One Martini backbone bead per residue (centre of mass of N, CA, C, O) as a GRO file, in nm:
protein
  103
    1UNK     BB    1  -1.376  -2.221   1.384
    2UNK     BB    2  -1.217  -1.918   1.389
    3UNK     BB    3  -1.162  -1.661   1.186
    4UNK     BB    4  -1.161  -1.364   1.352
    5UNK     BB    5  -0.901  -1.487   1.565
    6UNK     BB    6  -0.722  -1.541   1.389
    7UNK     BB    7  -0.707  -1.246   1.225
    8UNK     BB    8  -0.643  -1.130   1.514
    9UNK     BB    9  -0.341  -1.238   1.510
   10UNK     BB   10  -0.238  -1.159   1.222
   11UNK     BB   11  -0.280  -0.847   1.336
   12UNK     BB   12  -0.099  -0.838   1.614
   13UNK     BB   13  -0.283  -0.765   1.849
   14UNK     BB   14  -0.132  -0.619   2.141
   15UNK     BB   15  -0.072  -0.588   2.486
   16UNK     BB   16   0.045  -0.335   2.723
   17UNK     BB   17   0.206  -0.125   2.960
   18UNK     BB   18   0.176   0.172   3.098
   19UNK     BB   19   0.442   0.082   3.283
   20UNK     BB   20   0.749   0.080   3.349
   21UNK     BB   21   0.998  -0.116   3.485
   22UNK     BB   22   1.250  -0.063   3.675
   23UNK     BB   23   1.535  -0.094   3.754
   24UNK     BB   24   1.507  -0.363   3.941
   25UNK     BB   25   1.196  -0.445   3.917
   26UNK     BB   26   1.035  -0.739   3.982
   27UNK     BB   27   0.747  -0.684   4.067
   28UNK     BB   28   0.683  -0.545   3.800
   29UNK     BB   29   0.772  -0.746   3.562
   30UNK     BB   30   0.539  -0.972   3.717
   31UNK     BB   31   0.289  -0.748   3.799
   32UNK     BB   32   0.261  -0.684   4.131
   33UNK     BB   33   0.327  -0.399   4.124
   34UNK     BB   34   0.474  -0.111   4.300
   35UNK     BB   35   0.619   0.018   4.039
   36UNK     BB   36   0.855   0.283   3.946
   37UNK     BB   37   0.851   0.391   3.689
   38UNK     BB   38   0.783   0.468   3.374
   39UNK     BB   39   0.576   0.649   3.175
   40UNK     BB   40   0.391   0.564   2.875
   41UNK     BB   41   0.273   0.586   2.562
   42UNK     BB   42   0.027   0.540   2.424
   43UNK     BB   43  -0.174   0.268   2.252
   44UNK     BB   44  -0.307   0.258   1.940
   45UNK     BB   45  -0.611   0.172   1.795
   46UNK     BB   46  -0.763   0.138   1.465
   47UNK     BB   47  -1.072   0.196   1.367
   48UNK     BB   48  -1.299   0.058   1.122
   49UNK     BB   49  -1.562   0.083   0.859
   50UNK     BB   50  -1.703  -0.086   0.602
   51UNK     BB   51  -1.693  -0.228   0.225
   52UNK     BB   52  -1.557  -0.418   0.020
   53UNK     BB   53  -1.617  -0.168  -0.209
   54UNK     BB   54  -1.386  -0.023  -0.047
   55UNK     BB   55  -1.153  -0.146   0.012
   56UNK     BB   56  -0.938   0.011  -0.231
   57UNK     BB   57  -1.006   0.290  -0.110
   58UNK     BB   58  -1.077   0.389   0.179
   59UNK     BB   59  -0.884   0.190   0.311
   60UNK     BB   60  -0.616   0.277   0.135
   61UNK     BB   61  -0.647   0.566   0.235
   62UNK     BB   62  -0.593   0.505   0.521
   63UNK     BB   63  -0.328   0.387   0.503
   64UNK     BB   64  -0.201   0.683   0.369
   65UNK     BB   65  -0.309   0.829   0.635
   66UNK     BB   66  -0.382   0.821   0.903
   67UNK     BB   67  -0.338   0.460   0.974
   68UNK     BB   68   0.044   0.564   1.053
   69UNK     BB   69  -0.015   0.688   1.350
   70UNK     BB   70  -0.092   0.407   1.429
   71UNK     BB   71  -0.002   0.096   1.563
   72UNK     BB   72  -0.286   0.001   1.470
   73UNK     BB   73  -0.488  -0.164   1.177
   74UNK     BB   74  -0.832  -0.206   1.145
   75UNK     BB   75  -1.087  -0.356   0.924
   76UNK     BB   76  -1.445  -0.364   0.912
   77UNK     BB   77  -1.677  -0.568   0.753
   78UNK     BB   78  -1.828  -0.787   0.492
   79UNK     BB   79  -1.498  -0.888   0.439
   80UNK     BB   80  -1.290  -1.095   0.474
   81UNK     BB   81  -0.910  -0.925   0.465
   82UNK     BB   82  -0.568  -1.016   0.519
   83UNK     BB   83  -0.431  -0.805   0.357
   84UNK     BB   84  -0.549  -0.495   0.556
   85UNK     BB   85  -0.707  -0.570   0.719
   86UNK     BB   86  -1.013  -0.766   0.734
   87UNK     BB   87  -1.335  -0.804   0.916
   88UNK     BB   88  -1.646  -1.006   0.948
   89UNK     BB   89  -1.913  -0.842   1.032
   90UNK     BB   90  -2.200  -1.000   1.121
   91UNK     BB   91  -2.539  -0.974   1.088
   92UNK     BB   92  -2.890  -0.846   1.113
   93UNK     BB   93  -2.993  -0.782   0.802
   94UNK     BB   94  -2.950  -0.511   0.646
   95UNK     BB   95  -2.672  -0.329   0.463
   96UNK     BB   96  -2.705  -0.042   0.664
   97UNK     BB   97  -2.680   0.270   0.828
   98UNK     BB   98  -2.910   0.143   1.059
   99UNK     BB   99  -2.759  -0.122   1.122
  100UNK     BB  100  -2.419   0.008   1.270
  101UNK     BB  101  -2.468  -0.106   1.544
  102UNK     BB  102  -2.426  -0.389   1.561
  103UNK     BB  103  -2.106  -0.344   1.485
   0.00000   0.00000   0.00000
């Protein structure tokens, strides 16, 4: 059971060309390259780190300000809660400053 690939379902998340295909290149919308299409614009996905006791604050502060002109919003947390999203990334160690490259 993968609590972390669930709720990275339920979020959402997923991946897109950037190169749309011509119409009519059927070899480009197969995938095999060589499409003459139109370059359309990056799809950005927005990453935070938090912590639970921060969900109410710092999460909802960003999905009213920056994380709207995201395509997509994820939050990295000490607790998984599919509501915001946020996902529990476990360390080893306290949970610290000096420990956040872990996550």
């Amino acid at each position: 059971n993968d609590d972390n690939l669930r709720l990275l379902r339920e979020a959402n998340v997923t991946a897109a060309p950037m190169v749309e295909p011509a119409a009519g290149d059927a070899a480009a919308r197969r995938g095999e390259g060589g499409g003459h299409g139109q370059q359309r614009q990056p799809t950005v996905l927005c990453l935070m780190y938090t912590m639970e006791t921060q969900h109410a604050t710092s999460v909802r502060a960003a999905r009213e300000t920056w994380a709207g002109g995201c395509d997509g919003f994820l939050a990295f947390s000490t607790r998984s809660d599919p509501r915001l999203p946020a996902i529990a990334l476990p360390h080893v160690g306290p949970e610290a400053y000096d420990n956040m490259w872990q996550k």
